Amino acid sequence: MHLIKQHIERDGSGTITLKPEDPEDMWYAYNLIQPTDLLKAQALRRVVTTSATGSTSSTRMHITLLIRVRSTDFDPQASTLHVSGQIAAETPHAKIGQFHTLDLELQRNFTLEKAEGWDSVAREVVREACESGSKRMGAWAVVMQEGEAAIVGLGGERTVVRARVKVDVPRKKGGRGHDKGLEKFFQTLLDTLLRHVDLAEALPVLLASPGYTAGLFQKFILETATRTGNKALLAQKGSFLVVHSSSGNVHALNEVLQSPEVQARLKDTRYARETKLMDDFMTSLRKDDGRAWYGPKEVEMAVEKGAVGRGGGVLLISNGLFRAQDVAIRKRWVTLVDKVKDDEGGEVRVLSSEHESGKRLEGLGGIAAILTFPLADLDDDSDEEEKEDAKALDDATNTEPI
């Protein structure tokens, strides 16, 4: 994501103009744009004109629209984002209040104004979105079998298929046709890989396949680099790691990422750090040592007691909670994040719902905490608090009017 312009006041009001540059940027935009926000972007709209004789004609034309957001629709496979809302500023071709859906596109600017102001979580999303590729992309993976491959980027927020390669390779091994077909497949795959991977970033590249295909591809890469004198590619030969997978389908990637060898190679990436945090949390939970709690009420109580602060306190929260339609619910989580970071000095990890660690967290209600000191019976306290709230509500409902 490229930051085009930013104008934010001290009270959080203001606008930011961004330009999505790759598919992962659409995921960041999806996590940034909320209902009631104001969004300005180019749109293709059907315009009906009436001639002097009374006849009508319609044309589709590009215009810039400002809408008040009502809903968002993100397609994770195509990395497309559709934002629906009502037009908030009149134009010669659109009236205030009319409904329209803006399709955000790569390389096209959009300007966003947050209805409730730019809080700390929204600003952090912008910061992460605008980081350089080497910081955002933790590693690359090529999942393959003979004749087919998927090139996958392991980002901080998502795992994105960047390209697919398919070349016919004759099945009969040992013959000239098979060898030539395999060589053509490897060459096409290498050319495609180099178009997507910036060798200067020196990120790990996992080569995964059943059988020997990945190992043969690694050998082809090094032989090609030597023959062509590609020094940049030769310098990165240590970045390639051959891993066995049960299939050549991209779905086998989750299995590959669980390999101890792969986890050791990716230990410095955001993906690995967040996976380790969830592992540590689950280990503490199994021990039942009072230092691992999950669920909204329990975690909020732990934070109130100062147990998620300096000295090892970690708040784990899913980014899905910040996509709540209700502004009050979003504010609840933003306030909690700010309290842990700014007041208590603890660590906050916003986990992506698209990553395995984030999915595990969502199974626990989307929020958990590793405490600096053990607390007991938070769930009992939570139950009592809920009973008191229910009793107060019941009393208020049953009170007779004077």
Short mmCIF file of C-alpha atoms in Angstrom, two decimals:
data_model
loop_
_atom_site.label_atom_id
_atom_site.label_comp_id
_atom_site.label_asym_id
_atom_site.label_seq_id
_atom_site.Cartn_x
_atom_site.Cartn_y
_atom_site.Cartn_z
CA MET A 1 0.00 0.00 0.00
CA HIS A 2 1.27 3.44 -0.88
CA LEU A 3 0.40 6.38 1.39
CA ILE A 4 -0.53 9.23 -0.95
CA LYS A 5 -1.69 11.84 1.54
CA GLN A 6 -2.52 12.06 5.23
CA HIS A 7 -4.25 14.82 7.14
CA ILE A 8 -5.26 13.83 10.68
CA GLU A 9 -6.00 16.30 13.46
CA ARG A 10 -5.10 15.78 17.13
CA ASP A 11 -8.65 14.69 17.90
CA GLY A 12 -8.37 11.90 15.32
CA SER A 13 -10.51 13.52 12.65
CA GLY A 14 -9.25 13.83 9.10
CA THR A 15 -8.59 11.81 5.95
CA ILE A 16 -6.00 9.42 4.54
CA THR A 17 -5.50 8.71 0.84
CA LEU A 18 -4.06 5.31 -0.06
CA LYS A 19 -3.20 3.41 -3.24
CA PRO A 20 -3.46 -0.41 -3.16
CA GLU A 21 -0.52 -1.91 -5.05
CA ASP A 22 -0.83 -5.67 -4.54
CA PRO A 23 -3.61 -8.16 -3.66
CA GLU A 24 -2.75 -8.21 0.06
CA ASP A 25 -3.47 -4.48 0.21
CA MET A 26 -7.16 -5.25 -0.36
CA TRP A 27 -7.15 -7.29 2.85
CA TYR A 28 -5.75 -4.30 4.75
CA ALA A 29 -8.40 -2.05 3.18
CA TYR A 30 -11.09 -4.53 4.24
CA ASN A 31 -9.86 -4.33 7.84
CA LEU A 32 -9.71 -0.54 7.66
CA ILE A 33 -13.05 0.46 6.12
CA GLN A 34 -15.97 0.35 8.57
CA PRO A 35 -19.72 1.11 8.31
CA THR A 36 -20.50 4.87 8.62
CA ASP A 37 -17.01 5.82 7.32
CA LEU A 38 -16.81 8.18 4.34
CA LEU A 39 -15.09 6.67 1.30
CA LYS A 40 -14.13 8.52 -1.88
CA ALA A 41 -13.04 6.58 -4.97
CA GLN A 42 -13.54 6.31 -8.70
CA ALA A 43 -16.64 4.48 -9.86
CA LEU A 44 -18.11 3.21 -13.10
CA ARG A 45 -21.73 4.40 -13.05
CA ARG A 46 -24.56 4.19 -15.57
CA VAL A 47 -25.74 7.70 -16.42
CA VAL A 48 -29.11 8.28 -18.11
CA THR A 49 -29.52 11.43 -20.22
CA THR A 50 -32.69 12.84 -21.75
CA SER A 51 -32.55 14.66 -25.08
CA ALA A 52 -34.62 17.69 -26.11
CA THR A 53 -37.03 15.39 -27.94
CA GLY A 54 -37.64 13.35 -24.80
CA SER A 55 -35.70 10.25 -25.81
CA THR A 56 -33.35 8.74 -23.25
CA SER A 57 -29.96 7.08 -23.57
CA SER A 58 -27.61 5.55 -21.02
CA THR A 59 -23.84 5.44 -20.93
CA ARG A 60 -21.33 4.11 -18.42
CA MET A 61 -18.73 6.64 -17.32
CA HIS A 62 -15.97 6.98 -14.71
CA ILE A 63 -16.84 9.44 -11.96
CA THR A 64 -15.53 10.11 -8.45
CA LEU A 65 -18.06 9.37 -5.72
CA LEU A 66 -18.16 9.94 -1.96
CA ILE A 67 -20.26 7.35 -0.12
CA ARG A 68 -21.25 6.74 3.49
CA VAL A 69 -20.28 3.10 3.98
CA ARG A 70 -22.99 0.60 4.91
CA SER A 71 -21.26 -2.74 4.25
CA THR A 72 -18.13 -4.34 2.79
CA ASP A 73 -17.72 -7.57 0.85
CA PHE A 74 -14.24 -9.10 0.53
CA ASP A 75 -13.47 -12.09 -1.73
CA PRO A 76 -10.34 -13.75 -0.26
CA GLN A 77 -9.74 -15.89 -3.35
CA ALA A 78 -9.81 -13.04 -5.86
CA SER A 79 -8.62 -10.39 -3.34
CA THR A 80 -11.40 -8.04 -4.46
CA LEU A 81 -13.22 -5.58 -2.22
CA HIS A 82 -16.71 -4.19 -2.82
CA VAL A 83 -17.92 -1.36 -0.58
CA SER A 84 -21.62 -0.46 -0.57
CA GLY A 85 -23.19 2.70 0.76
CA GLN A 86 -25.18 5.84 0.07
CA ILE A 87 -23.84 8.77 -1.89
CA ALA A 88 -22.89 11.54 0.54
CA ALA A 89 -21.95 14.34 -1.88
CA GLU A 90 -23.96 15.30 -4.94
CA THR A 91 -22.40 15.27 -8.41
CA PRO A 92 -23.85 16.16 -11.83
CA HIS A 93 -24.54 12.44 -12.30
CA ALA A 94 -25.46 11.24 -8.80
CA LYS A 95 -27.79 12.49 -6.09
CA ILE A 96 -27.29 12.37 -2.31
CA GLY A 97 -28.86 9.28 -0.77
CA GLN A 98 -28.66 7.06 -3.85
CA PHE A 99 -27.08 3.66 -3.26
CA HIS A 100 -23.85 2.65 -4.97
CA THR A 101 -21.20 -0.04 -4.65
CA LEU A 102 -17.57 1.02 -5.09
CA ASP A 103 -15.20 -1.65 -6.40
CA LEU A 104 -11.75 -0.80 -5.07
CA GLU A 105 -9.03 -1.60 -7.60
CA LEU A 106 -5.27 -1.95 -7.59
CA GLN A 107 -3.32 1.16 -8.57
CA ARG A 108 -6.37 3.40 -7.95
CA ASN A 109 -6.41 5.83 -5.02
CA PHE A 110 -9.13 5.93 -2.41
CA THR A 111 -9.65 8.45 0.39
CA LEU A 112 -11.06 7.42 3.75
CA GLU A 113 -12.49 9.49 6.59
CA LYS A 114 -13.28 7.57 9.78
CA ALA A 115 -16.69 8.41 11.22
CA GLU A 116 -15.45 8.00 14.79
CA GLY A 117 -11.95 9.34 14.12
CA TRP A 118 -8.67 7.55 13.48
CA ASP A 119 -8.10 5.44 16.60
CA SER A 120 -4.85 3.63 17.46
CA VAL A 121 -5.90 0.34 15.85
CA ALA A 122 -6.86 1.98 12.52
CA ARG A 123 -3.56 3.89 12.44
CA GLU A 124 -1.65 0.68 13.11
CA VAL A 125 -3.41 -1.02 10.17
CA VAL A 126 -2.31 1.85 7.92
CA ARG A 127 1.27 1.62 9.22
CA GLU A 128 1.46 -2.12 8.57
CA ALA A 129 -0.16 -1.79 5.15
CA CYS A 130 2.42 0.79 4.08
CA GLU A 131 5.45 -1.19 5.27
CA SER A 132 7.94 -2.30 2.63
CA GLY A 133 7.47 -5.73 1.07
CA SER A 134 10.40 -7.26 2.97
CA LYS A 135 8.77 -6.39 6.31
CA ARG A 136 5.29 -7.48 5.30
CA MET A 137 6.20 -10.66 3.43
CA GLY A 138 7.73 -13.24 5.76
CA ALA A 139 8.56 -15.93 3.19
CA TRP A 140 7.64 -17.47 -0.16
CA ALA A 141 6.52 -21.00 -0.91
CA VAL A 142 6.23 -23.01 -4.10
CA VAL A 143 3.91 -26.01 -3.73
CA MET A 144 4.27 -28.27 -6.74
CA GLN A 145 3.98 -31.56 -8.51
CA GLU A 146 5.09 -32.41 -12.02
CA GLY A 147 3.48 -29.93 -14.41
CA GLU A 148 1.64 -27.85 -11.79
CA ALA A 149 2.71 -25.34 -9.15
CA ALA A 150 1.39 -22.51 -7.00
CA ILE A 151 3.60 -19.61 -5.88
CA VAL A 152 2.43 -18.41 -2.48
CA GLY A 153 3.38 -15.34 -0.46
CA LEU A 154 3.37 -15.83 3.31
CA GLY A 155 2.47 -12.34 4.48
CA GLY A 156 2.00 -10.89 7.91
CA GLU A 157 -1.78 -10.89 7.48
CA ARG A 158 -2.57 -13.50 4.85
CA THR A 159 -1.28 -16.36 2.78
CA VAL A 160 -1.83 -15.28 -0.84
CA VAL A 161 -1.48 -17.34 -4.02
CA ARG A 162 0.43 -14.95 -6.28
CA ALA A 163 0.65 -17.14 -9.38
CA ARG A 164 -0.14 -20.58 -10.74
CA VAL A 165 1.90 -22.43 -13.35
CA LYS A 166 0.70 -25.34 -15.45
CA VAL A 167 2.71 -27.02 -18.20
CA ASP A 168 1.95 -30.38 -19.84
CA VAL A 169 4.56 -32.96 -18.87
CA PRO A 170 4.28 -36.44 -20.49
CA ARG A 171 3.65 -39.05 -17.83
CA LYS A 172 6.07 -41.64 -19.16
CA LYS A 173 9.30 -41.04 -17.24
CA GLY A 174 12.74 -41.61 -18.66
CA GLY A 175 11.79 -40.66 -22.21
CA ARG A 176 12.89 -37.52 -24.06
CA GLY A 177 9.36 -36.16 -24.08
CA HIS A 178 9.09 -36.34 -20.29
CA ASP A 179 12.51 -34.78 -19.70
CA LYS A 180 11.87 -31.93 -22.14
CA GLY A 181 8.42 -31.31 -20.69
CA LEU A 182 9.83 -31.24 -17.14
CA GLU A 183 12.59 -28.82 -18.19
CA LYS A 184 10.02 -26.52 -19.83
CA PHE A 185 7.91 -26.66 -16.66
CA PHE A 186 10.89 -25.79 -14.45
CA GLN A 187 11.93 -22.92 -16.72
CA THR A 188 8.42 -21.47 -16.80
CA LEU A 189 8.14 -21.84 -13.03
CA LEU A 190 11.52 -20.16 -12.42
CA ASP A 191 10.69 -17.25 -14.73
CA THR A 192 7.36 -16.75 -12.94
CA LEU A 193 8.98 -17.00 -9.51
CA LEU A 194 11.59 -14.36 -10.36
CA ARG A 195 8.87 -11.96 -11.52
CA HIS A 196 7.32 -12.09 -8.05
CA VAL A 197 10.25 -12.54 -5.69
CA ASP A 198 12.66 -9.67 -5.03
CA LEU A 199 15.98 -11.48 -4.51
CA ALA A 200 17.42 -8.45 -2.71
CA GLU A 201 15.02 -9.11 0.19
CA ALA A 202 16.67 -12.53 0.82
CA LEU A 203 13.47 -14.10 2.16
CA PRO A 204 13.19 -17.86 2.66
CA VAL A 205 11.69 -19.75 -0.31
CA LEU A 206 10.10 -23.09 0.56
CA LEU A 207 10.00 -25.67 -2.26
CA ALA A 208 7.43 -28.32 -1.37
CA SER A 209 6.26 -31.40 -3.25
CA PRO A 210 5.59 -35.09 -2.90
CA GLY A 211 8.45 -37.20 -4.25
CA TYR A 212 11.54 -35.60 -5.76
CA THR A 213 10.02 -32.74 -7.83
CA ALA A 214 10.99 -29.96 -5.39
CA GLY A 215 14.56 -31.26 -5.10
CA LEU A 216 14.91 -31.44 -8.89
CA PHE A 217 13.58 -27.89 -9.19
CA GLN A 218 16.15 -26.62 -6.68
CA LYS A 219 18.88 -28.34 -8.70
CA PHE A 220 17.51 -26.73 -11.89
CA ILE A 221 17.56 -23.27 -10.24
CA LEU A 222 21.22 -23.53 -9.25
CA GLU A 223 22.32 -25.01 -12.60
CA THR A 224 20.45 -22.27 -14.49
CA ALA A 225 21.95 -19.54 -12.28
CA THR A 226 25.47 -20.94 -12.87
CA ARG A 227 24.98 -21.31 -16.63
CA THR A 228 23.54 -17.81 -17.09
CA GLY A 229 25.85 -16.10 -14.60
CA ASN A 230 22.95 -14.88 -12.47
CA LYS A 231 24.96 -13.79 -9.42
CA ALA A 232 21.91 -12.46 -7.53
CA LEU A 233 20.21 -15.85 -7.79
CA LEU A 234 23.39 -17.75 -6.86
CA ALA A 235 23.85 -15.53 -3.81
CA GLN A 236 20.44 -16.62 -2.53
CA LYS A 237 20.95 -20.37 -2.90
CA GLY A 238 20.82 -20.70 0.90
CA SER A 239 17.31 -19.19 0.88
CA PHE A 240 15.81 -22.24 -0.84
CA LEU A 241 14.56 -25.02 1.43
CA VAL A 242 13.21 -28.30 0.03
CA VAL A 243 10.33 -29.74 2.06
CA HIS A 244 8.21 -32.85 1.59
CA SER A 245 4.44 -32.44 1.24
CA SER A 246 1.71 -35.04 0.93
CA SER A 247 0.41 -33.46 -2.29
CA GLY A 248 1.19 -30.75 -4.82
CA ASN A 249 -2.00 -28.89 -3.96
CA VAL A 250 -1.73 -25.50 -2.26
CA HIS A 251 -3.83 -26.86 0.63
CA ALA A 252 -0.80 -28.94 1.64
CA LEU A 253 0.92 -25.72 2.70
CA ASN A 254 -0.54 -25.86 6.24
CA GLU A 255 1.08 -29.25 6.69
CA VAL A 256 4.39 -27.90 5.36
CA LEU A 257 4.35 -24.98 7.79
CA GLN A 258 4.02 -27.37 10.75
CA SER A 259 7.34 -29.02 9.87
CA PRO A 260 9.97 -28.39 12.60
CA GLU A 261 12.53 -27.67 9.88
CA VAL A 262 10.31 -24.99 8.36
CA GLN A 263 9.40 -23.47 11.73
CA ALA A 264 13.10 -23.19 12.57
CA ARG A 265 13.75 -21.37 9.27
CA LEU A 266 10.80 -19.01 9.76
CA LYS A 267 11.41 -18.33 13.46
CA ASP A 268 12.00 -14.60 12.88
CA THR A 269 8.84 -14.02 10.86
CA ARG A 270 5.62 -12.58 12.24
CA TYR A 271 3.81 -15.81 11.30
CA ALA A 272 6.17 -17.92 13.43
CA ARG A 273 6.15 -15.50 16.39
CA GLU A 274 2.36 -15.48 16.53
CA THR A 275 2.21 -19.26 16.17
CA LYS A 276 4.63 -19.58 19.10
CA LEU A 277 2.54 -17.19 21.22
CA MET A 278 -0.56 -19.31 20.63
CA ASP A 279 1.44 -22.46 21.43
CA ASP A 280 2.68 -20.86 24.67
CA PHE A 281 -0.87 -19.85 25.56
CA MET A 282 -2.23 -23.35 24.95
CA THR A 283 0.60 -24.90 26.98
CA SER A 284 -0.19 -22.62 29.93
CA LEU A 285 -3.91 -23.34 29.54
CA ARG A 286 -3.29 -27.09 29.72
CA LYS A 287 -1.18 -26.61 32.84
CA ASP A 288 -4.10 -24.71 34.41
CA ASP A 289 -1.60 -22.43 36.16
CA GLY A 290 -3.88 -19.37 36.18
CA ARG A 291 -1.75 -17.44 33.68
CA ALA A 292 -3.80 -18.17 30.56
CA TRP A 293 -7.35 -16.87 30.19
CA TYR A 294 -9.65 -16.44 27.21
CA GLY A 295 -13.05 -14.92 26.54
CA PRO A 296 -14.13 -11.24 26.58
CA LYS A 297 -15.21 -10.93 30.22
CA GLU A 298 -12.31 -12.94 31.63
CA VAL A 299 -9.66 -11.05 29.67
CA GLU A 300 -11.16 -7.64 30.50
CA MET A 301 -11.14 -8.56 34.19
CA ALA A 302 -7.50 -9.68 33.97
CA VAL A 303 -6.59 -6.34 32.38
CA GLU A 304 -8.49 -4.43 35.09
CA LYS A 305 -6.49 -6.32 37.73
CA GLY A 306 -3.22 -5.23 36.06
CA ALA A 307 -2.24 -8.79 35.09
CA VAL A 308 -1.60 -8.07 31.38
CA GLY A 309 1.23 -5.60 31.74
CA ARG A 310 4.99 -5.29 31.87
CA GLY A 311 6.98 -8.42 32.50
CA GLY A 312 5.40 -10.83 30.04
CA GLY A 313 1.75 -9.86 29.74
CA VAL A 314 0.39 -10.43 26.23
CA LEU A 315 -3.06 -9.61 24.87
CA LEU A 316 -4.01 -11.77 21.87
CA ILE A 317 -6.94 -10.38 19.90
CA SER A 318 -8.38 -11.29 16.49
CA ASN A 319 -8.63 -8.56 13.87
CA GLY A 320 -12.14 -9.86 13.21
CA LEU A 321 -13.31 -8.16 16.43
CA PHE A 322 -12.41 -4.76 14.98
CA ARG A 323 -14.68 -5.38 11.99
CA ALA A 324 -17.77 -5.26 14.21
CA GLN A 325 -20.73 -3.44 12.64
CA ASP A 326 -21.55 -1.85 16.01
CA VAL A 327 -19.29 1.15 16.67
CA ALA A 328 -19.61 0.67 20.45
CA ILE A 329 -18.28 -2.90 20.21
CA ARG A 330 -15.27 -1.78 18.18
CA LYS A 331 -14.60 1.01 20.71
CA ARG A 332 -14.69 -1.58 23.49
CA TRP A 333 -11.78 -3.50 21.94
CA VAL A 334 -9.82 -0.40 20.93
CA THR A 335 -10.07 0.86 24.53
CA LEU A 336 -8.82 -2.49 25.83
CA VAL A 337 -5.86 -2.47 23.41
CA ASP A 338 -4.91 1.09 24.40
CA LYS A 339 -5.13 0.23 28.11
CA VAL A 340 -2.79 -2.76 27.77
CA LYS A 341 -0.26 -0.93 25.57
CA ASP A 342 -0.28 2.57 27.02
CA ASP A 343 -1.38 2.16 30.63
CA GLU A 344 -0.13 -1.29 31.59
CA GLY A 345 2.92 -1.53 29.30
CA GLY A 346 1.93 -4.99 28.05
CA GLU A 347 2.28 -6.46 24.58
CA VAL A 348 -0.63 -6.57 22.14
CA ARG A 349 -0.79 -8.97 19.22
CA VAL A 350 -3.60 -8.51 16.69
CA LEU A 351 -3.79 -11.89 14.96
CA SER A 352 -5.09 -12.25 11.43
CA SER A 353 -8.21 -14.37 11.05
CA GLU A 354 -6.66 -15.62 7.78
CA HIS A 355 -3.71 -17.28 9.53
CA GLU A 356 -3.74 -20.54 11.44
CA SER A 357 -2.92 -18.82 14.75
CA GLY A 358 -5.80 -16.38 14.24
CA LYS A 359 -8.22 -19.21 13.47
CA ARG A 360 -7.19 -20.98 16.68
CA LEU A 361 -7.81 -17.74 18.59
CA GLU A 362 -11.25 -17.29 17.00
CA GLY A 363 -12.11 -20.73 18.34
CA LEU A 364 -11.56 -19.25 21.82
CA GLY A 365 -13.86 -16.28 21.23
CA GLY A 366 -11.32 -14.10 19.42
CA ILE A 367 -9.53 -12.86 22.54
CA ALA A 368 -7.08 -14.33 25.05
CA ALA A 369 -4.29 -13.22 27.37
CA ILE A 370 -1.04 -14.51 28.84
CA LEU A 371 -0.75 -12.98 32.31
CA THR A 372 2.27 -11.66 34.18
CA PHE A 373 1.03 -13.31 37.38
CA PRO A 374 -1.57 -16.03 37.96
CA LEU A 375 -5.20 -15.23 38.71
CA ALA A 376 -7.74 -17.77 39.88
CA ASP A 377 -11.48 -18.11 39.33
CA LEU A 378 -11.90 -15.32 36.76
CA ASP A 379 -14.62 -17.37 35.13
CA ASP A 380 -16.49 -17.53 38.47
CA ASP A 381 -16.18 -13.75 38.85
CA SER A 382 -17.42 -13.37 35.28
CA ASP A 383 -20.44 -15.58 35.96
CA GLU A 384 -21.30 -13.57 39.09
CA GLU A 385 -21.00 -10.30 37.17
CA GLU A 386 -23.28 -11.59 34.43
CA LYS A 387 -25.85 -12.71 37.04
CA GLU A 388 -25.77 -9.28 38.68
CA ASP A 389 -26.23 -7.58 35.30
CA ALA A 390 -29.16 -9.89 34.51
CA LYS A 391 -30.75 -9.26 37.93
CA ALA A 392 -30.38 -5.49 37.53
CA LEU A 393 -32.00 -5.67 34.11
CA ASP A 394 -34.80 -7.88 35.45
CA ASP A 395 -35.44 -5.48 38.37
CA ALA A 396 -35.56 -2.52 36.02
CA THR A 397 -37.98 -4.34 33.72
CA ASN A 398 -40.33 -5.40 36.53
CA THR A 399 -40.42 -2.06 38.38
CA GLU A 400 -43.96 -0.70 38.44
CA PRO A 401 -44.40 2.92 37.33
CA ILE A 402 -45.15 5.43 40.11
#
